[in-house]
Amino acid sequence: MEEDLSGALNSISLGQKDSEIMDSFGLYVVTWNVATAEPPDDVHSLLQLSSPKKPDLYVIGLQEVRAAPLKFVSDLAFDDSWSHLFMSTLAPLGYVKVTSIRMQGLLLLFFSKLDHVPFIRDIQTTFTRTGLYGYWGNKGGVSIRLSFYGHMLCFLNCHLTAHMNNASHRVYESEHILDAQTFDAKNTPRILDHKAVFWFGDLNFRIEDHGMNFIRNCLTSQRFDLLWPKDQLTMMKKKETVLQKFEEGPLNFQPTYKFDLNSDNYDTSGKKRKPAWCDRILWRVLSKSLQKGVVEDGEDKEEQKKEQEEEFPLRVAQESYTSKMDYNISDHKPVVGNFCLELRKIYDTPLVQVCAEGDWSADFDALITYTPLQSFSSSAWDWIGLFEVGFKSISDYVTYTWVKDDQVAFIDGFQIYVSKDDIPVRGGEFVLCYYSSNFQCIVGVSQPFKVQGSRAAIEEGCLPENIDGLNQAVAS
């Protein structure tokens, strides 16, 4: 029955793809060396939340997050202050933290609108230390790779060696990180195997030769283009093959390093370090001839790769590239890049359909139904979680139930009961999410539904009579 259903859905999906146009998704990338500072009170401007068009994905890379031993241990046990701020800001707008990775001062966060979460799979993270000859993580790179509607993407956040005379060493570190980071995947074992790669961070490249007076005159007159020829990254891209693989938008914004703290003045200390574009965002889309598809024995590999690219293309366009000068808690200014991902979905059906059956109340046991829509390897460790609408991350569930415990098969799928003791007495608006242990991600999300608060609690005056009153009480 399940195989027939899966086959029917797949045939419908493949039939539709012949006539589908490309889908567009917004990606917003942030890189910021925060110089061990605590986060500001507000990041709405940083995330451009006043814009009427919200991105589908946020990728936030920080460097020099405070990593003193006691604080680092507490950050591992609980969300660090930066993660907490971004989650608290984005969750009410419908974004979920899908995954993250931390290596000492390097932090990389990946957020998605909830609608896309069931189509984000094959998530893996890794890191590479380059400080103290590879033994210390104050420098290096952290990465997240994943499948987005079937297209393999990788995001790499780096903090490379500092100082003017280390340009060649920065290139060496970049090559080492790109080569050393590997993933448990047949077709995309390394970063550069992915269909699209976004590389960003405090790359620490400086402006050579020009004196301080010339640089300041260029900045005052906003003739940034006069400084580009002596930007080390621009210079290195002309001769280093690995850098030539990446694109970057024009540097039409002020150098983002080095500022006096809590000011917009470049370094006035005795060192008077020259301004530089240390903080960068680059990207690369794998060329058609190198893209890897699923290749069957006996088939022409190059021909199949070409056919897959023609059927499921991916294009990346940068819509804006700038700095956010209104943040001054660090000696670096944050840099943001707004991208459009244009792609044809390789899959557009979730693995599992999840539903809350009937009316839910904290006074009665509740019923969940779930139906596999495609064949996949389920596990006894799969679970379905109850999440409040606006939840922050996958670990932010209210309660959960194992799918293999007390499940009952019926004609269209499976049913599981949830004890009334596990349902929040205050009620509210919730969604159900099916978490796959094998995929290590959410593969199905229900429609939002309301849960009626406990009648006994309402009668005792612990809860208001209606959901509007409940929401006002929770907000206050």
Short mmCIF file of C-alpha atoms in Angstrom, two decimals:
data_model
loop_
_atom_site.label_atom_id
_atom_site.label_comp_id
_atom_site.label_asym_id
_atom_site.label_seq_id
_atom_site.Cartn_x
_atom_site.Cartn_y
_atom_site.Cartn_z
CA MET A 1 0.00 0.00 0.00
CA GLU A 2 2.78 2.43 0.98
CA GLU A 3 4.81 1.57 -2.13
CA ASP A 4 1.78 2.11 -4.39
CA LEU A 5 1.08 5.49 -2.75
CA SER A 6 4.71 6.52 -3.02
CA GLY A 7 4.87 5.49 -6.67
CA ALA A 8 1.73 7.40 -7.52
CA LEU A 9 2.95 10.55 -5.80
CA ASN A 10 6.36 10.32 -7.46
CA SER A 11 4.84 9.87 -10.91
CA ILE A 12 2.59 12.90 -10.36
CA SER A 13 5.56 14.92 -9.14
CA LEU A 14 7.73 13.97 -12.11
CA GLY A 15 4.91 14.77 -14.51
CA GLN A 16 4.48 18.19 -13.00
CA LYS A 17 8.17 19.06 -13.17
CA ASP A 18 8.21 19.05 -16.96
CA SER A 19 6.03 22.15 -16.99
CA GLU A 20 7.16 23.82 -13.75
CA ILE A 21 8.97 27.12 -13.82
CA MET A 22 11.88 27.88 -11.54
CA ASP A 23 11.13 28.69 -7.90
CA SER A 24 12.87 31.63 -6.22
CA PHE A 25 14.04 31.68 -2.60
CA GLY A 26 15.62 34.49 -0.64
CA LEU A 27 18.86 33.84 1.27
CA TYR A 28 20.26 36.40 3.70
CA VAL A 29 23.86 35.92 4.86
CA VAL A 30 25.45 37.77 7.80
CA THR A 31 29.10 37.76 8.82
CA TRP A 32 30.35 39.67 11.85
CA ASN A 33 33.45 39.56 14.01
CA VAL A 34 31.89 40.53 17.34
CA ALA A 35 35.22 40.91 19.21
CA THR A 36 33.97 38.99 22.31
CA ALA A 37 31.23 41.58 22.90
CA GLU A 38 27.83 40.67 24.26
CA PRO A 39 25.04 41.08 21.70
CA PRO A 40 23.22 44.37 21.21
CA ASP A 41 19.67 44.84 22.41
CA ASP A 42 18.25 44.78 18.90
CA VAL A 43 19.24 43.16 15.59
CA HIS A 44 16.25 44.19 13.47
CA SER A 45 18.37 46.47 11.30
CA LEU A 46 21.08 43.83 10.97
CA LEU A 47 18.54 41.28 9.71
CA GLN A 48 16.70 43.89 7.62
CA LEU A 49 13.40 42.96 9.26
CA SER A 50 11.70 46.19 8.19
CA SER A 51 11.88 45.05 4.57
CA PRO A 52 8.48 44.00 3.20
CA LYS A 53 10.11 41.03 1.48
CA LYS A 54 11.45 38.55 4.02
CA PRO A 55 14.06 35.96 2.97
CA ASP A 56 13.31 32.26 3.16
CA LEU A 57 16.65 31.45 4.80
CA TYR A 58 18.96 33.24 7.22
CA VAL A 59 22.58 32.11 7.57
CA ILE A 60 24.52 33.93 10.31
CA GLY A 61 28.27 33.51 10.81
CA LEU A 62 29.99 35.10 13.81
CA GLN A 63 33.66 35.22 14.74
CA GLU A 64 35.26 35.92 18.12
CA VAL A 65 32.19 35.02 20.14
CA ARG A 66 33.40 35.14 23.74
CA ALA A 67 34.76 31.71 24.56
CA ALA A 68 36.30 31.96 28.04
CA PRO A 69 36.39 28.42 29.53
CA LEU A 70 33.50 28.78 32.00
CA LYS A 71 31.33 30.67 29.52
CA PHE A 72 32.07 28.22 26.71
CA VAL A 73 31.02 25.27 28.88
CA SER A 74 27.78 27.03 29.85
CA ASP A 75 27.14 27.90 26.18
CA LEU A 76 27.40 24.21 25.30
CA ALA A 77 24.86 23.31 27.96
CA PHE A 78 22.53 26.19 27.11
CA ASP A 79 22.10 28.44 24.11
CA ASP A 80 24.77 31.16 23.99
CA SER A 81 23.58 34.75 24.23
CA TRP A 82 24.01 35.39 20.50
CA SER A 83 22.03 32.31 19.45
CA HIS A 84 19.35 33.16 21.96
CA LEU A 85 19.02 36.71 20.58
CA PHE A 86 18.70 35.58 16.96
CA MET A 87 16.23 32.82 17.83
CA SER A 88 14.10 35.14 19.96
CA THR A 89 14.06 37.71 17.16
CA LEU A 90 13.30 35.37 14.27
CA ALA A 91 10.95 32.81 15.90
CA PRO A 92 7.96 35.20 16.15
CA LEU A 93 8.33 35.80 12.40
CA GLY A 94 8.01 32.10 11.61
CA TYR A 95 11.70 31.12 11.38
CA VAL A 96 13.14 28.01 13.01
CA LYS A 97 16.78 27.37 13.86
CA VAL A 98 17.37 24.20 11.86
CA THR A 99 20.96 23.61 12.91
CA SER A 100 24.11 25.31 14.18
CA ILE A 101 27.77 24.62 14.91
CA ARG A 102 30.18 26.22 17.37
CA MET A 103 33.99 25.96 17.52
CA GLN A 104 35.28 28.19 20.31
CA GLY A 105 34.71 31.73 18.97
CA LEU A 106 33.26 30.65 15.62
CA LEU A 107 29.48 30.27 15.48
CA LEU A 108 27.33 29.40 12.46
CA LEU A 109 23.50 29.45 12.59
CA PHE A 110 21.03 28.31 9.93
CA PHE A 111 17.40 29.49 10.06
CA SER A 112 14.52 28.65 7.76
CA LYS A 113 10.88 29.53 7.40
CA LEU A 114 8.85 26.66 8.81
CA ASP A 115 7.28 25.91 5.41
CA HIS A 116 10.66 24.80 4.05
CA VAL A 117 11.84 22.77 7.06
CA PRO A 118 10.50 19.37 5.82
CA PHE A 119 12.50 19.88 2.61
CA ILE A 120 15.83 20.53 4.34
CA ARG A 121 17.58 17.17 4.71
CA ASP A 122 21.01 15.51 4.78
CA ILE A 123 22.23 17.99 7.37
CA GLN A 124 25.84 17.65 8.50
CA THR A 125 28.24 19.99 10.28
CA THR A 126 31.98 19.95 10.74
CA PHE A 127 34.92 22.19 11.69
CA THR A 128 38.64 22.67 11.07
CA ARG A 129 41.11 24.25 13.50
CA THR A 130 44.00 26.25 12.08
CA GLY A 131 45.21 28.09 15.20
CA LEU A 132 48.50 26.88 16.75
CA TYR A 133 49.25 24.65 13.75
CA GLY A 134 45.81 23.05 13.83
CA TYR A 135 45.59 22.41 17.57
CA TRP A 136 43.60 25.48 18.61
CA GLY A 137 40.19 26.62 17.39
CA ASN A 138 40.56 30.38 17.71
CA LYS A 139 41.09 30.38 13.93
CA GLY A 140 39.71 28.02 11.30
CA GLY A 141 36.35 27.23 9.75
CA VAL A 142 32.95 25.75 10.63
CA SER A 143 30.49 24.55 8.02
CA ILE A 144 26.93 23.38 7.54
CA ARG A 145 25.92 21.35 4.53
CA LEU A 146 22.39 20.30 3.63
CA SER A 147 19.97 19.45 0.90
CA PHE A 148 17.44 22.19 0.08
CA TYR A 149 14.65 20.75 -2.07
CA GLY A 150 17.24 18.23 -3.27
CA HIS A 151 20.00 20.73 -4.11
CA MET A 152 23.19 20.31 -2.08
CA LEU A 153 24.31 23.55 -0.43
CA CYS A 154 27.27 24.26 1.87
CA PHE A 155 27.89 27.28 4.11
CA LEU A 156 31.42 27.92 5.41
CA ASN A 157 32.23 30.48 8.12
CA CYS A 158 35.96 31.20 8.51
CA HIS A 159 38.29 33.26 10.66
CA LEU A 160 41.72 33.35 9.03
CA THR A 161 45.14 34.50 10.21
CA ALA A 162 45.53 38.23 10.85
CA HIS A 163 48.17 40.87 9.91
CA MET A 164 49.22 42.49 6.65
CA ASN A 165 52.07 40.16 5.71
CA ASN A 166 50.10 36.90 5.96
CA ALA A 167 48.09 37.07 2.72
CA SER A 168 49.69 33.94 1.28
CA HIS A 169 49.14 32.06 4.53
CA ARG A 170 45.47 33.03 4.46
CA VAL A 171 45.20 31.46 1.01
CA TYR A 172 46.93 28.33 2.32
CA GLU A 173 44.49 28.17 5.26
CA SER A 174 41.54 28.54 2.89
CA GLU A 175 42.78 25.71 0.69
CA HIS A 176 43.43 23.55 3.74
CA ILE A 177 39.92 24.09 5.15
CA LEU A 178 38.25 23.45 1.79
CA ASP A 179 40.22 20.24 1.37
CA ALA A 180 40.20 18.97 4.96
CA GLN A 181 36.48 19.22 5.69
CA THR A 182 34.72 16.04 4.63
CA PHE A 183 31.17 14.75 4.90
CA ASP A 184 29.63 11.31 5.05
CA ALA A 185 28.12 11.54 1.58
CA LYS A 186 28.82 9.61 -1.60
CA ASN A 187 28.41 12.43 -4.12
CA THR A 188 29.39 15.43 -1.97
CA PRO A 189 32.24 14.33 0.31
CA ARG A 190 33.97 17.75 0.22
CA ILE A 191 32.87 21.36 0.33
CA LEU A 192 33.58 22.09 -3.34
CA ASP A 193 31.48 19.09 -4.42
CA HIS A 194 28.30 20.87 -3.38
CA LYS A 195 26.10 22.51 -5.99
CA ALA A 196 26.44 25.90 -4.31
CA VAL A 197 28.94 27.05 -1.68
CA PHE A 198 28.75 30.25 0.36
CA TRP A 199 32.07 31.19 1.96
CA PHE A 200 32.20 34.10 4.39
CA GLY A 201 33.77 35.36 7.58
CA ASP A 202 36.63 37.48 8.86
CA LEU A 203 38.98 36.47 6.08
CA ASN A 204 41.43 39.15 7.28
CA PHE A 205 42.71 40.26 3.86
CA ARG A 206 44.11 43.81 3.98
CA ILE A 207 44.80 46.78 1.68
CA GLU A 208 48.47 46.86 0.61
CA ASP A 209 50.85 49.67 -0.35
CA HIS A 210 48.58 52.69 0.03
CA GLY A 211 49.33 54.98 2.93
CA MET A 212 46.83 56.04 5.55
CA ASN A 213 46.27 59.52 4.05
CA PHE A 214 45.44 58.13 0.60
CA ILE A 215 43.05 55.55 2.07
CA ARG A 216 41.27 58.13 4.20
CA ASN A 217 40.90 60.46 1.21
CA CYS A 218 39.36 57.63 -0.81
CA LEU A 219 36.93 56.89 2.00
CA THR A 220 35.99 60.54 2.47
CA SER A 221 35.28 60.92 -1.27
CA GLN A 222 33.69 57.42 -1.38
CA ARG A 223 36.05 56.42 -4.19
CA PHE A 224 36.27 52.88 -2.90
CA ASP A 225 37.17 51.65 -6.39
CA LEU A 226 40.60 53.27 -6.09
CA LEU A 227 41.40 50.84 -3.26
CA TRP A 228 40.19 47.65 -4.95
CA PRO A 229 43.39 46.94 -6.95
CA LYS A 230 45.40 46.74 -3.71
CA ASP A 231 42.86 44.66 -1.78
CA GLN A 232 44.74 41.43 -1.03
CA LEU A 233 41.80 39.12 -1.76
CA THR A 234 41.20 40.82 -5.11
CA MET A 235 44.91 40.50 -5.90
CA MET A 236 45.10 36.86 -4.81
CA LYS A 237 42.06 35.90 -6.89
CA LYS A 238 44.03 36.76 -10.03
CA LYS A 239 46.63 34.07 -9.39
CA GLU A 240 45.16 31.50 -7.00
CA THR A 241 43.03 28.83 -8.66
CA VAL A 242 40.97 28.00 -5.57
CA LEU A 243 39.95 31.64 -5.14
CA GLN A 244 39.03 32.00 -8.80
CA LYS A 245 36.25 29.48 -8.24
CA PHE A 246 34.39 32.02 -6.08
CA GLU A 247 32.44 35.14 -7.01
CA GLU A 248 32.05 38.30 -4.96
CA GLY A 249 29.97 41.42 -5.40
CA PRO A 250 31.60 44.85 -5.70
CA LEU A 251 32.96 46.39 -2.50
CA ASN A 252 30.75 49.47 -2.69
CA PHE A 253 30.84 50.02 1.05
CA GLN A 254 33.36 51.29 3.58
CA PRO A 255 36.08 48.93 4.81
CA THR A 256 34.67 47.19 7.88
CA TYR A 257 37.88 47.06 9.96
CA LYS A 258 39.27 48.56 12.18
CA PHE A 259 37.05 50.86 14.29
CA ASP A 260 37.36 52.28 17.76
CA LEU A 261 34.83 50.55 20.00
CA ASN A 262 31.47 52.27 20.29
CA SER A 263 32.24 54.69 17.50
CA ASP A 264 32.37 55.09 13.72
CA ASN A 265 36.00 56.28 13.82
CA TYR A 266 38.75 54.17 12.33
CA ASP A 267 41.56 53.15 14.66
CA THR A 268 42.91 56.13 16.60
CA SER A 269 45.14 54.05 18.88
CA GLY A 270 48.90 54.21 18.72
CA LYS A 271 48.93 51.37 16.17
CA LYS A 272 46.63 53.27 13.77
CA ARG A 273 45.87 50.15 11.75
CA LYS A 274 44.76 50.80 8.21
CA PRO A 275 41.10 50.24 7.28
CA ALA A 276 40.47 47.01 5.37
CA TRP A 277 37.71 44.83 3.95
CA CYS A 278 38.42 41.93 6.31
CA ASP A 279 34.80 40.76 6.39
CA ARG A 280 33.65 39.16 3.14
CA ILE A 281 30.93 37.03 1.56
CA LEU A 282 31.74 34.94 -1.52
CA TRP A 283 29.88 32.22 -3.35
CA ARG A 284 30.38 29.57 -5.96
CA VAL A 285 27.99 27.52 -8.11
CA LEU A 286 29.36 24.24 -9.41
CA SER A 287 29.81 24.31 -13.16
CA LYS A 288 27.48 22.14 -15.20
CA SER A 289 30.25 19.85 -16.39
CA LEU A 290 31.25 19.02 -12.80
CA GLN A 291 27.88 18.58 -11.13
CA LYS A 292 27.33 15.13 -9.70
CA GLY A 293 24.08 13.27 -10.16
CA VAL A 294 22.94 9.82 -9.13
CA VAL A 295 24.69 7.65 -11.69
CA GLU A 296 23.60 4.09 -12.42
CA ASP A 297 26.05 1.40 -13.55
CA GLY A 298 26.45 1.25 -17.29
CA GLU A 299 25.08 4.75 -17.95
CA ASP A 300 27.02 7.56 -19.54
CA LYS A 301 28.01 9.57 -16.46
CA GLU A 302 28.68 12.88 -18.18
CA GLU A 303 25.44 12.65 -20.14
CA GLN A 304 23.42 11.91 -17.00
CA LYS A 305 25.02 14.82 -15.15
CA LYS A 306 24.09 17.11 -18.02
CA GLU A 307 20.52 15.81 -18.08
CA GLN A 308 20.12 16.31 -14.33
CA GLU A 309 21.38 19.91 -14.55
CA GLU A 310 18.99 20.65 -17.39
CA GLU A 311 16.05 19.17 -15.47
CA PHE A 312 16.96 20.56 -12.02
CA PRO A 313 19.03 23.72 -12.48
CA LEU A 314 20.20 26.06 -9.70
CA ARG A 315 21.19 29.69 -10.15
CA VAL A 316 22.49 32.19 -7.58
CA ALA A 317 22.19 35.96 -7.92
CA GLN A 318 23.36 38.49 -5.37
CA GLU A 319 20.82 41.27 -4.87
CA SER A 320 22.77 43.38 -2.36
CA TYR A 321 26.14 43.39 -0.60
CA THR A 322 26.84 45.95 2.08
CA SER A 323 27.86 46.67 5.65
CA LYS A 324 25.71 47.69 8.62
CA MET A 325 27.44 50.76 9.98
CA ASP A 326 24.99 51.40 12.83
CA TYR A 327 26.47 48.59 14.98
CA ASN A 328 29.55 49.65 16.96
CA ILE A 329 30.04 47.14 19.79
CA SER A 330 33.00 45.63 17.89
CA ASP A 331 36.03 46.87 16.01
CA HIS A 332 34.41 45.24 12.94
CA LYS A 333 31.17 46.23 11.23
CA PRO A 334 28.84 43.40 10.16
CA VAL A 335 28.56 42.60 6.46
CA VAL A 336 25.38 41.25 4.87
CA GLY A 337 24.61 39.70 1.51
CA ASN A 338 21.13 39.23 0.06
CA PHE A 339 20.85 36.41 -2.50
CA CYS A 340 18.19 34.92 -4.73
CA LEU A 341 18.35 31.14 -5.16
CA GLU A 342 16.51 30.20 -8.32
CA LEU A 343 15.98 26.47 -8.64
CA ARG A 344 13.71 23.72 -9.83
CA LYS A 345 12.80 21.46 -6.94
CA ILE A 346 14.11 17.91 -7.15
CA TYR A 347 11.42 16.91 -4.63
CA ASP A 348 8.42 18.86 -3.38
CA THR A 349 6.55 16.29 -1.28
CA PRO A 350 7.37 15.84 2.43
CA LEU A 351 8.29 12.35 3.55
CA VAL A 352 5.46 12.27 6.09
CA GLN A 353 2.06 13.89 6.43
CA VAL A 354 1.15 14.65 10.06
CA CYS A 355 -2.30 15.67 11.31
CA ALA A 356 -3.94 16.47 14.62
CA GLU A 357 -7.24 14.57 14.53
CA GLY A 358 -10.40 16.13 15.90
CA ASP A 359 -10.58 18.79 18.59
CA TRP A 360 -7.71 18.87 21.04
CA SER A 361 -8.23 19.72 24.69
CA ALA A 362 -6.08 19.46 27.79
CA ASP A 363 -8.97 17.53 29.36
CA PHE A 364 -8.87 14.54 26.97
CA ASP A 365 -6.41 12.20 25.32
CA ALA A 366 -5.64 13.36 21.77
CA LEU A 367 -5.07 11.57 18.49
CA ILE A 368 -2.29 12.02 15.92
CA THR A 369 -2.35 10.48 12.45
CA TYR A 370 0.68 10.25 10.23
CA THR A 371 1.06 8.90 6.72
CA PRO A 372 4.38 8.20 4.93
CA LEU A 373 4.14 9.86 1.53
CA GLN A 374 7.38 8.39 0.24
CA SER A 375 9.38 5.32 1.07
CA PHE A 376 12.07 6.09 3.64
CA SER A 377 13.92 4.27 6.39
CA SER A 378 11.98 4.89 9.59
CA SER A 379 13.36 4.08 13.04
CA ALA A 380 12.13 3.15 16.50
CA TRP A 381 13.73 6.43 17.55
CA ASP A 382 11.52 8.57 15.30
CA TRP A 383 9.21 10.86 17.25
CA ILE A 384 6.42 13.35 16.76
CA GLY A 385 6.73 16.55 18.78
CA LEU A 386 4.12 19.07 19.84
CA PHE A 387 5.47 22.59 19.25
CA GLU A 388 3.94 25.97 19.96
CA VAL A 389 3.46 28.10 16.87
CA GLY A 390 6.53 30.33 16.74
CA PHE A 391 8.89 27.75 18.26
CA LYS A 392 12.60 28.57 18.10
CA SER A 393 14.37 25.31 17.30
CA ILE A 394 13.90 21.57 16.97
CA SER A 395 14.66 21.12 20.68
CA ASP A 396 11.88 23.57 21.61
CA TYR A 397 9.08 20.96 21.79
CA VAL A 398 6.42 20.95 24.50
CA THR A 399 6.06 17.18 24.51
CA TYR A 400 6.70 14.28 22.15
CA THR A 401 5.69 10.70 21.52
CA TRP A 402 7.66 7.86 19.92
CA VAL A 403 6.04 6.82 16.66
CA LYS A 404 6.59 3.10 17.30
CA ASP A 405 4.99 3.15 20.77
CA ASP A 406 1.29 2.23 20.81
CA GLN A 407 0.81 3.13 17.16
CA VAL A 408 -2.16 1.60 15.36
CA ALA A 409 -2.19 1.05 11.61
CA PHE A 410 -5.27 2.06 9.65
CA ILE A 411 -6.14 2.20 5.98
CA ASP A 412 -4.34 5.47 5.18
CA GLY A 413 -1.48 5.41 7.69
CA PHE A 414 -0.93 5.23 11.44
CA GLN A 415 -2.52 6.63 14.57
CA ILE A 416 -0.91 7.50 17.92
CA TYR A 417 -2.58 8.69 21.10
CA VAL A 418 -1.22 11.49 23.26
CA SER A 419 -2.10 11.41 26.95
CA LYS A 420 -4.01 14.42 28.25
CA ASP A 421 -1.36 14.62 30.98
CA ASP A 422 1.17 15.63 28.30
CA ILE A 423 -0.99 18.36 26.76
CA PRO A 424 -0.37 21.91 28.10
CA VAL A 425 -3.19 22.92 30.44
CA ARG A 426 -3.07 26.50 29.18
CA GLY A 427 -3.89 25.47 25.58
CA GLY A 428 -2.84 27.64 22.66
CA GLU A 429 -1.89 27.23 19.01
CA PHE A 430 0.44 24.37 18.06
CA VAL A 431 1.91 22.32 15.24
CA LEU A 432 3.06 18.70 15.11
CA CYS A 433 6.47 17.82 13.65
CA TYR A 434 7.68 14.35 12.66
CA TYR A 435 11.40 13.99 13.44
CA SER A 436 13.36 11.29 11.61
CA SER A 437 16.23 9.83 13.61
CA ASN A 438 17.93 8.49 10.50
CA PHE A 439 17.71 11.80 8.66
CA GLN A 440 18.37 13.84 11.84
CA CYS A 441 15.76 16.40 10.80
CA ILE A 442 12.05 17.20 10.65
CA VAL A 443 10.42 15.51 7.64
CA GLY A 444 6.78 16.46 8.18
CA VAL A 445 4.89 19.40 9.72
CA SER A 446 1.16 19.60 10.40
CA GLN A 447 -1.10 22.56 9.81
CA PRO A 448 -1.45 24.81 12.89
CA PHE A 449 -4.29 23.85 15.23
CA LYS A 450 -5.75 25.09 18.50
CA VAL A 451 -5.71 23.27 21.81
CA GLN A 452 -8.44 24.14 24.30
CA GLY A 453 -7.12 24.87 27.78
CA SER A 454 -8.09 22.71 30.75
CA ARG A 455 -11.69 23.36 31.82
CA ALA A 456 -10.80 22.73 35.47
CA ALA A 457 -8.03 25.34 35.32
CA ILE A 458 -10.41 27.83 33.70
CA GLU A 459 -13.08 27.23 36.36
CA GLU A 460 -10.50 27.68 39.09
CA GLY A 461 -9.57 31.03 37.58
CA CYS A 462 -6.08 29.93 36.60
CA LEU A 463 -6.80 30.47 32.89
CA PRO A 464 -8.98 32.94 30.95
CA GLU A 465 -12.11 31.68 29.21
CA ASN A 466 -10.95 32.30 25.65
CA ILE A 467 -7.80 32.02 23.64
CA ASP A 468 -7.55 35.80 23.10
CA GLY A 469 -7.55 36.29 26.84
CA LEU A 470 -5.01 33.51 27.13
CA ASN A 471 -2.67 35.15 24.67
CA GLN A 472 -2.97 38.48 26.49
CA ALA A 473 -2.25 36.78 29.79
CA VAL A 474 0.84 35.02 28.37
CA ALA A 475 2.09 38.27 26.78
CA SER A 476 1.73 40.15 30.07
#
